[in-house]
Tab-separated table of C-alpha atoms in Angstrom:
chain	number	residue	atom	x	y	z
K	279	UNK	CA	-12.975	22.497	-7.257
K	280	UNK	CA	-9.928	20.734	-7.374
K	281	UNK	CA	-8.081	20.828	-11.304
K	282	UNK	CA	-7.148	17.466	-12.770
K	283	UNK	CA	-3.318	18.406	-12.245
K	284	UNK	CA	-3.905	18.479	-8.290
K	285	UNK	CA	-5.990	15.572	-8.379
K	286	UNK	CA	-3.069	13.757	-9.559
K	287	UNK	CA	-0.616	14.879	-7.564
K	288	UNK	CA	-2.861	14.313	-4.250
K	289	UNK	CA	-2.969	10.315	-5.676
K	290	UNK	CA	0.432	10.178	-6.198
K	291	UNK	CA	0.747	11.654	-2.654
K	292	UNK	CA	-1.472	8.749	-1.467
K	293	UNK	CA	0.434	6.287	-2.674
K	294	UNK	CA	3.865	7.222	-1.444
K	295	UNK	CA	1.689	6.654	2.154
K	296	UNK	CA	0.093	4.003	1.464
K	297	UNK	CA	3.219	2.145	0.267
K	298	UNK	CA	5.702	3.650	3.956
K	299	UNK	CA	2.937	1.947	5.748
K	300	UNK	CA	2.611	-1.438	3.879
K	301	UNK	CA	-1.264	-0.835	2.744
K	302	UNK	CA	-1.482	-2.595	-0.446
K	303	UNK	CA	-3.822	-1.587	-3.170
K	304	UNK	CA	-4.454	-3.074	-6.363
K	305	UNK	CA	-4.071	-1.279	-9.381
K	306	UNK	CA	-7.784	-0.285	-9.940
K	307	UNK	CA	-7.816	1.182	-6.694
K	308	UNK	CA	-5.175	3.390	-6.816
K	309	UNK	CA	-6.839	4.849	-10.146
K	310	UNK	CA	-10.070	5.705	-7.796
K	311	UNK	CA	-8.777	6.862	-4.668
K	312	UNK	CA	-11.378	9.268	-4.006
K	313	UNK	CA	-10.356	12.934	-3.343
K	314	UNK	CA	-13.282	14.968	-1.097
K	315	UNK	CA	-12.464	18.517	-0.590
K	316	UNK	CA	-15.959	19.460	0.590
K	317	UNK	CA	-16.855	21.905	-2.176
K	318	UNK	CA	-13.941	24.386	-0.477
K	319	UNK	CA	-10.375	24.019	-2.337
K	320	UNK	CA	-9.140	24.767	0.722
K	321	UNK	CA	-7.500	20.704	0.421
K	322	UNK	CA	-4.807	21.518	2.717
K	323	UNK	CA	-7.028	22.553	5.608
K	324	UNK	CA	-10.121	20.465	4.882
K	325	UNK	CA	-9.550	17.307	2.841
K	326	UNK	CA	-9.627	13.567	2.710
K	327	UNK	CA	-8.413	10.741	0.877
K	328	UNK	CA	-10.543	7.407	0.678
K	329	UNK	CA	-10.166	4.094	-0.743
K	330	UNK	CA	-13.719	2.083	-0.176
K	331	UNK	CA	-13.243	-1.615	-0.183
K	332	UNK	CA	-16.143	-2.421	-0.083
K	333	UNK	CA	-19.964	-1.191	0.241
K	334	UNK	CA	-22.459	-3.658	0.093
K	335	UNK	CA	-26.154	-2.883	1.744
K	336	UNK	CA	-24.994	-4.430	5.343
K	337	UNK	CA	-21.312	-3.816	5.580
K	338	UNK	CA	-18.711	-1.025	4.347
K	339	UNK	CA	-14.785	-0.691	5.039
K	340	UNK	CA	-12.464	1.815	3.796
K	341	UNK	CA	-8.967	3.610	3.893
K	342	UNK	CA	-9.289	6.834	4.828
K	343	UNK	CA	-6.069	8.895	4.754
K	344	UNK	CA	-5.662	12.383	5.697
K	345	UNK	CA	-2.160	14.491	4.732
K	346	UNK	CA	-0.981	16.970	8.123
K	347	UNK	CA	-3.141	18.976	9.989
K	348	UNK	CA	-6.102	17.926	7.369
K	349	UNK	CA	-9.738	18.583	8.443
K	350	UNK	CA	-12.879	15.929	7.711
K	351	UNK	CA	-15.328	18.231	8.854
K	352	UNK	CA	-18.255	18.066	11.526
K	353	UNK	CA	-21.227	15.572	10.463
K	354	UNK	CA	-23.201	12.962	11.378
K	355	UNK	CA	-25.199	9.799	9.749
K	356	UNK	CA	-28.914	9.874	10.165
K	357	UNK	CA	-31.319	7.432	10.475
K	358	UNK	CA	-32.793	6.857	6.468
K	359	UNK	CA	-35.994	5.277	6.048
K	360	UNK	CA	-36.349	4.576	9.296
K	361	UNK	CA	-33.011	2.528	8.995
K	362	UNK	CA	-30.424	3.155	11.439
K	363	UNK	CA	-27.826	5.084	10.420
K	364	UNK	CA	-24.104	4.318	10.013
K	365	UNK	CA	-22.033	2.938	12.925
K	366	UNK	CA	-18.535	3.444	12.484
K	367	UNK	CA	-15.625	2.394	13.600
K	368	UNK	CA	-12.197	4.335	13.252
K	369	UNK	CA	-9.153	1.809	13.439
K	370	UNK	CA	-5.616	4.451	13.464
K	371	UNK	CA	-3.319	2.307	11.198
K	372	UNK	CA	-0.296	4.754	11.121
K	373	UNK	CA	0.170	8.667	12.031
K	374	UNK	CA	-1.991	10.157	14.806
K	375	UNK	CA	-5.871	11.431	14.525
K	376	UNK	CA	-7.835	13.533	16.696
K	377	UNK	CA	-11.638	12.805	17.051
K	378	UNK	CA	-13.919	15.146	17.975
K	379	UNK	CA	-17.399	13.696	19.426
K	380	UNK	CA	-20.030	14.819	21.776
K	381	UNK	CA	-19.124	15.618	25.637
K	382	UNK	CA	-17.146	16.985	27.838
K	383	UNK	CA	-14.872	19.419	25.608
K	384	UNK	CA	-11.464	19.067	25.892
K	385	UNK	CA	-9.447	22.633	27.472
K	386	UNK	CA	-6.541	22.593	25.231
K	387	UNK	CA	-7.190	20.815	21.907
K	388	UNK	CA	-4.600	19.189	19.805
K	389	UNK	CA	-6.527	20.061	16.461
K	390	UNK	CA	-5.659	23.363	14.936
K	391	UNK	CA	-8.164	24.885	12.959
K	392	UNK	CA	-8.675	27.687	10.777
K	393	UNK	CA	-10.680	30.609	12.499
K	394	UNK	CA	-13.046	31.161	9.464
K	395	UNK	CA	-14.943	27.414	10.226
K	396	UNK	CA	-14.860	27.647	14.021
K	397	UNK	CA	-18.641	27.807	14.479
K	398	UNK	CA	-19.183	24.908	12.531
K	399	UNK	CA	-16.665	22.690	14.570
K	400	UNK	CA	-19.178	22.429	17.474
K	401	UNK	CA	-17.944	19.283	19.396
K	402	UNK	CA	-15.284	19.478	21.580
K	403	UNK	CA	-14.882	15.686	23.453
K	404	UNK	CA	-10.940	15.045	21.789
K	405	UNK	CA	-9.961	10.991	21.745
K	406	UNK	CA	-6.245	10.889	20.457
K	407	UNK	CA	-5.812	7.624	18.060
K	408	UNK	CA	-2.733	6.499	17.806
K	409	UNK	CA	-1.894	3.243	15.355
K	410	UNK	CA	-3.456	0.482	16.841
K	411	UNK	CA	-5.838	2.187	18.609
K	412	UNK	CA	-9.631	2.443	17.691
K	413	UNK	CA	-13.195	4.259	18.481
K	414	UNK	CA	-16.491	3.367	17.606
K	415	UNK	CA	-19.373	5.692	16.733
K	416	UNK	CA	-23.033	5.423	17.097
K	417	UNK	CA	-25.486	5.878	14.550
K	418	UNK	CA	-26.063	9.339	14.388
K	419	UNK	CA	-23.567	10.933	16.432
K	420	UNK	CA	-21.611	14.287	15.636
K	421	UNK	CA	-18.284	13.995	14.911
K	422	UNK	CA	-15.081	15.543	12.968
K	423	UNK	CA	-11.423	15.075	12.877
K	424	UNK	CA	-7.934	16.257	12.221
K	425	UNK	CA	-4.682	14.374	11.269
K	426	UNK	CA	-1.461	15.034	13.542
K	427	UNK	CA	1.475	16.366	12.171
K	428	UNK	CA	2.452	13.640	9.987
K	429	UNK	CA	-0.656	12.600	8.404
K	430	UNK	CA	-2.802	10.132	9.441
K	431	UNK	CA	-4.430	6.325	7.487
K	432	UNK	CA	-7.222	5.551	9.304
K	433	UNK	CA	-9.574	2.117	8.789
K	434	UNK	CA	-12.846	2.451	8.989
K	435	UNK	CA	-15.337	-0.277	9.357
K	436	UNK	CA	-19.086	0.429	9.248
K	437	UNK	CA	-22.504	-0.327	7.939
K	438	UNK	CA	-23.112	0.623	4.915
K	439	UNK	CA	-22.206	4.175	3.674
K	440	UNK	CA	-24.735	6.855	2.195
K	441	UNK	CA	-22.632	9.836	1.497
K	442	UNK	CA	-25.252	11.780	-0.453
K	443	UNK	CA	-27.354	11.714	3.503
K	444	UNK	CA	-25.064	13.005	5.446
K	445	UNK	CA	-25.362	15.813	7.323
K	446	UNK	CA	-22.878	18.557	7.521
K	447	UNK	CA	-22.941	21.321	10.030
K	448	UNK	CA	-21.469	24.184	8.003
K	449	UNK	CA	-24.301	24.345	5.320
K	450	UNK	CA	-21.645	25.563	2.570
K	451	UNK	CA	-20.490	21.752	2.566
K	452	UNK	CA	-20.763	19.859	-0.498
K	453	UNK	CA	-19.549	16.558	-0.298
K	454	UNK	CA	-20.012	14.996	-4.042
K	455	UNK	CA	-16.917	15.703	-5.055
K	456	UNK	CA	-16.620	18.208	-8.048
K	457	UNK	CA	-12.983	17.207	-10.121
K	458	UNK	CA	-12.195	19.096	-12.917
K	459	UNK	CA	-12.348	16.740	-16.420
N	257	UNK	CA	-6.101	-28.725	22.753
N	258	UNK	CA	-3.462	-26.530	22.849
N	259	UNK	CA	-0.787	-26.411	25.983
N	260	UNK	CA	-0.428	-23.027	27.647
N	261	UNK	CA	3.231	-23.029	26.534
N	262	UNK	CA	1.815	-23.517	22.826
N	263	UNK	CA	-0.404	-20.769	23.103
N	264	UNK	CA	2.746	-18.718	24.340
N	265	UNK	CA	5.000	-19.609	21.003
N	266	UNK	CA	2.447	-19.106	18.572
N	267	UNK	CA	1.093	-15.670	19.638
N	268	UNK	CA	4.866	-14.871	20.055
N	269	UNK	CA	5.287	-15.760	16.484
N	270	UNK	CA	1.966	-14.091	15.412
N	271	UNK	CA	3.475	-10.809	17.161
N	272	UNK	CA	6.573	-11.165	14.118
N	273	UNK	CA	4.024	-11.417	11.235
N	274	UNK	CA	2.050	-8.418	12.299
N	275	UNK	CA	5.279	-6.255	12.759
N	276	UNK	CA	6.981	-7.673	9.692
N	277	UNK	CA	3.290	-6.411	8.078
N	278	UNK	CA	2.979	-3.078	9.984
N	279	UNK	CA	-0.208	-3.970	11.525
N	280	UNK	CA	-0.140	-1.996	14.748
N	281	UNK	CA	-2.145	-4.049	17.764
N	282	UNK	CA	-2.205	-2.906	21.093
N	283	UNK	CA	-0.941	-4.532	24.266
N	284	UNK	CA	-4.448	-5.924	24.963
N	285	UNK	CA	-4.949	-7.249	21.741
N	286	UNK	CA	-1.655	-8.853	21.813
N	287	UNK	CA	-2.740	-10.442	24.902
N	288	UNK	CA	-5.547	-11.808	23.450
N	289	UNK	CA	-5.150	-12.873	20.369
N	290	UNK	CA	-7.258	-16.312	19.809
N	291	UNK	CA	-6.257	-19.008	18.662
N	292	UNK	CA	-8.734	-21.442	16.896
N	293	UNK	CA	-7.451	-25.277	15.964
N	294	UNK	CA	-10.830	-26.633	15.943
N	295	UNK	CA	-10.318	-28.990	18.683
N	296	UNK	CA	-7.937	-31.103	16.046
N	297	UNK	CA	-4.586	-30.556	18.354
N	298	UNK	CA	-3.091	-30.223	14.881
N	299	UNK	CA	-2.348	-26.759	14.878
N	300	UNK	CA	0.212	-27.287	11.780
N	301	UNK	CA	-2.976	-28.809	9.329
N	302	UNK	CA	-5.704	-26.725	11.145
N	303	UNK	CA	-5.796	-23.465	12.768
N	304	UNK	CA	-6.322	-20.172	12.468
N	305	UNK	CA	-5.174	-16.822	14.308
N	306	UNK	CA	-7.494	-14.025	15.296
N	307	UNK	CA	-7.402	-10.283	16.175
N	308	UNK	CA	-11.136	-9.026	16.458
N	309	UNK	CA	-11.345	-5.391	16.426
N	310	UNK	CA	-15.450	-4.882	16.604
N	311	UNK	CA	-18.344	-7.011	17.125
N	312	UNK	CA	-21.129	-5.045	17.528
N	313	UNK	CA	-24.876	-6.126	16.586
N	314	UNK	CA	-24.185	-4.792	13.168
N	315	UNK	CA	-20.701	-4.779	12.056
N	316	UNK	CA	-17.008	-6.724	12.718
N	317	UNK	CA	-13.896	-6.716	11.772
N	318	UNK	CA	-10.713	-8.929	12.698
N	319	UNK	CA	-7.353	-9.574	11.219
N	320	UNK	CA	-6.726	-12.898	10.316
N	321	UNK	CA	-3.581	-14.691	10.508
N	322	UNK	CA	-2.750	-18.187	9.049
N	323	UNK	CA	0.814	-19.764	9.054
N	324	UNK	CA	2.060	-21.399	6.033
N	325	UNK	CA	-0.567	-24.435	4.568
N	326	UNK	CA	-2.862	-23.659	7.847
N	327	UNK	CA	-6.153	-24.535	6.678
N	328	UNK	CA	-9.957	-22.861	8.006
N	329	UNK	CA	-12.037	-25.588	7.302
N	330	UNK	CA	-15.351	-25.893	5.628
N	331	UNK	CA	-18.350	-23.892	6.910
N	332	UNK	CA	-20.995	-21.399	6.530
N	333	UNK	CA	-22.528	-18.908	8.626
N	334	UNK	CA	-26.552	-19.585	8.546
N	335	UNK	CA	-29.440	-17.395	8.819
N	336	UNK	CA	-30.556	-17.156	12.591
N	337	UNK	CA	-33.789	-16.130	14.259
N	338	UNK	CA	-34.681	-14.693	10.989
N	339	UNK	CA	-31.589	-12.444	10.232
N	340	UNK	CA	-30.022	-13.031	7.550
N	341	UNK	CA	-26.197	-15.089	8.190
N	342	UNK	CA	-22.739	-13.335	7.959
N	343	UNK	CA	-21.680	-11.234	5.125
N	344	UNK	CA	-17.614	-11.695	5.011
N	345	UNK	CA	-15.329	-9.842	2.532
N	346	UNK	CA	-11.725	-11.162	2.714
N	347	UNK	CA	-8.988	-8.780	2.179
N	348	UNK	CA	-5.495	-9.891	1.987
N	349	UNK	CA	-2.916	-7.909	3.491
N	350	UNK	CA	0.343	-9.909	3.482
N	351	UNK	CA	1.151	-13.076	2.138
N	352	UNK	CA	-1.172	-15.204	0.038
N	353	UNK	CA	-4.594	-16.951	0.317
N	354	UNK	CA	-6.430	-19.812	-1.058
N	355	UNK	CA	-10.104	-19.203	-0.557
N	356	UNK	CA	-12.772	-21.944	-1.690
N	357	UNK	CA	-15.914	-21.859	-2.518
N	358	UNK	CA	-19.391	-22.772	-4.450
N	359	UNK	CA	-19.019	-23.223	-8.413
N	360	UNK	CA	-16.682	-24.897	-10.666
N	361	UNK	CA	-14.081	-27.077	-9.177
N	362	UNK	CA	-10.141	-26.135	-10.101
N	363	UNK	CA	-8.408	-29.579	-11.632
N	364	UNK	CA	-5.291	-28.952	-10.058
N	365	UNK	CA	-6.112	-27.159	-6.828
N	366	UNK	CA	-3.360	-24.878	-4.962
N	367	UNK	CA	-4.271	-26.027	-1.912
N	368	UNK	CA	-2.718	-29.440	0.447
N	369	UNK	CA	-4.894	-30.788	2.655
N	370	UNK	CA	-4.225	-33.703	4.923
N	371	UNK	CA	-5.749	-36.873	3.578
N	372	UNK	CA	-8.196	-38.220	6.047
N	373	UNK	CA	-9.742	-34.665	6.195
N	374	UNK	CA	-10.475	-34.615	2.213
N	375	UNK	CA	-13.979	-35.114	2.725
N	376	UNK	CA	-15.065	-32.629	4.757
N	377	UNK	CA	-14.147	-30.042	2.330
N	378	UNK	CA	-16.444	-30.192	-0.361
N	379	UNK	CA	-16.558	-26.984	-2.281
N	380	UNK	CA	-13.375	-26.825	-4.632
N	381	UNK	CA	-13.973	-23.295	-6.684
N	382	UNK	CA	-10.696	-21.257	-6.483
N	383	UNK	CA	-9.951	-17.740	-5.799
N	384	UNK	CA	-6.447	-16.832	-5.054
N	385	UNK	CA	-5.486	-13.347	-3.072
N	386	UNK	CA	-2.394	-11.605	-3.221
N	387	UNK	CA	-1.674	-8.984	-0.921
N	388	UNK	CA	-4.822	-5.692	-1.763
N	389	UNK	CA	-7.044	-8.294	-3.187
N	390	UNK	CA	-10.397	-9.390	-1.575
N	391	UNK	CA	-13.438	-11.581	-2.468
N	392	UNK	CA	-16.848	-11.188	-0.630
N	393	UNK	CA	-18.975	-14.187	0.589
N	394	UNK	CA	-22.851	-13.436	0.923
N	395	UNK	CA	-24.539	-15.117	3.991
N	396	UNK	CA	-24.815	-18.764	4.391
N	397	UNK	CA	-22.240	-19.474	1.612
N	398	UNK	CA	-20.097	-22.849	2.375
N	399	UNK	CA	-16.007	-21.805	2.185
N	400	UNK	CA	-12.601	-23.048	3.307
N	401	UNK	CA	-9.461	-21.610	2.819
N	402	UNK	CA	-5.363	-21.825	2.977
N	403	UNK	CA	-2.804	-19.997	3.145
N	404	UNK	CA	0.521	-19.881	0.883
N	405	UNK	CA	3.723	-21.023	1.886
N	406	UNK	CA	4.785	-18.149	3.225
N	407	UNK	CA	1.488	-18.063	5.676
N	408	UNK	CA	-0.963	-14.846	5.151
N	409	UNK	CA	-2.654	-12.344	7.071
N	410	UNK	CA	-6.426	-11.208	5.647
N	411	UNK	CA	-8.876	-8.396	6.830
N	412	UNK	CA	-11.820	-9.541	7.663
N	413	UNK	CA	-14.991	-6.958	7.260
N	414	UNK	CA	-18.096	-8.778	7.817
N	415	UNK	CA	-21.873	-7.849	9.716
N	416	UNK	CA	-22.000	-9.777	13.506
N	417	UNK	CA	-19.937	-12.753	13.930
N	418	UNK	CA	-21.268	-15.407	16.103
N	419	UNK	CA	-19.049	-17.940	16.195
N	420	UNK	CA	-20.956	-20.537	18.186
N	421	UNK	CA	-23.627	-20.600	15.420
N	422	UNK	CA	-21.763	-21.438	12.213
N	423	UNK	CA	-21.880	-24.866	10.656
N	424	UNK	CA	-18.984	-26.971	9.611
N	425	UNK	CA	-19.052	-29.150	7.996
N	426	UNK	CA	-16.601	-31.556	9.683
N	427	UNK	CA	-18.945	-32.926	12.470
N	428	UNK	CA	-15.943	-33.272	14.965
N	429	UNK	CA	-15.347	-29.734	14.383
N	430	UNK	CA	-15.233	-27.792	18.157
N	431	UNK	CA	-14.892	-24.238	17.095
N	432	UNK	CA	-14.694	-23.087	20.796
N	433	UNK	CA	-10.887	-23.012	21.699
N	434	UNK	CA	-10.232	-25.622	24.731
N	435	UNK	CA	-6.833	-24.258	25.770
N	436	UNK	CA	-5.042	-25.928	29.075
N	437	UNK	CA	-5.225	-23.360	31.980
């Protein structure tokens, strides 16, 4: 659980970012950046900031940011009632990311991650994103990722987003986000 | 059309707007940045510049980049073989943006437009966007916009563009760039 004084701090955090790399936000926003910390506390090993632009049933778009070496854990987007699931695309807008994805695993990854979560990291394919640079996702497809060493924003463009069907491959994952009022 | 040394300066001077904004682009999309002036040759009145990230069957997304008073002109993106038209949310990044649409008409309307063009913009409801603010058009819904004097760059987060099926409503409209080889 993260305590109402973090939660603060984290958006004030955010906003320094968002401001060094010209991302503006209107006031409301700022107020709802969205803090997930997967159930852990653990926010400066597996974390993630969001602002969601917009979410509508065909089309979704969102800031993600991530602070260093910050971990958005393996998952995928399944097919829901017989739906596709979400396609995403992952835009680097400043800092550095590393995506993980299904195939041929890389020998010396860039990510660092803590030991304890290792078997739940279990795809290995590394694209570096650097800003201006961009992957797309199928529906469906495993993936996870880490921020470089200073932090990462991160657009993402997608269909629409269904957070509560995700699924997470380290079953201790819970990804509604529990804030302290 | 547009002369191959036009097409030169004004993606040079799109390259300043995107630094000045911190929107990374790489080389490729530098390269290819289109350039839309509606087969007017009056790139000043009418034109638009694009970046599109993704166009996949399902989702797109493209940065948008008008120069000062540089109008889109009317259209709307219909329904085709039975799916339903473009979904667009516009986000401004930089600058400022006059977007019109369906509803009540403003008296005293932000927007210049050239004279003999008046009628062929029809829809006179107002929404202004500063930089972080964004308005989202459901499918088939007529629109036009302009940007400020100081030009404006807007994210564009929409389901499939097709660009060859939208209707203007300026019949000498040719939204397929003719640009001198």
């Amino acid at each position: 659980m993260i305590t109402k004084k973090q939660k603060e701090e984290i958006i004030a955090k955010c906003l320094k970012y968002f401001k060094n790399a010209k991302i503006a936000l209107t006031d409301e926003e700022k107020r709802n950046i969205e803090i997930a910390d997967f159930g852990f506390g653990r926010i400066n090993d597996f974390g993630i900031q969001l602002v969601t632009y917009i979410n509508t049933e065909r089309v979704c778009a969102k800031e993600l940011l991530l602070f260093p070496g910050q971990i958005c854990p393996e998952h995928r987007h399944p097919e829901i009632n017989r739906e596709l699931g979400k396609e995403e695309t992952f835009r680097c807008r400043w800092g550095k990311i590393y995506l993980y994805v299904p195939g041929e695993p890389v020998k010396n990854p860039k990510g660092k991650i803590p030991e304890d979560k290792k078997n739940y990291l279990t795809v290995w394919h590394e694209i570096i994103l650097n800003p201006g640079e961009q992957y797309t996702l199928d529906a469906d497809t495993l993936h996870w990722f880490q921020a470089g060493s200073k932090g990462a924003i991160v657009s993402e463009f997608s269909t629409r987003s269904r957070d509560e069907a995700d699924i997470w491959t380290d079953p201790e994952i819970k990804r509604i986000p529990e804030i302290e009022e």
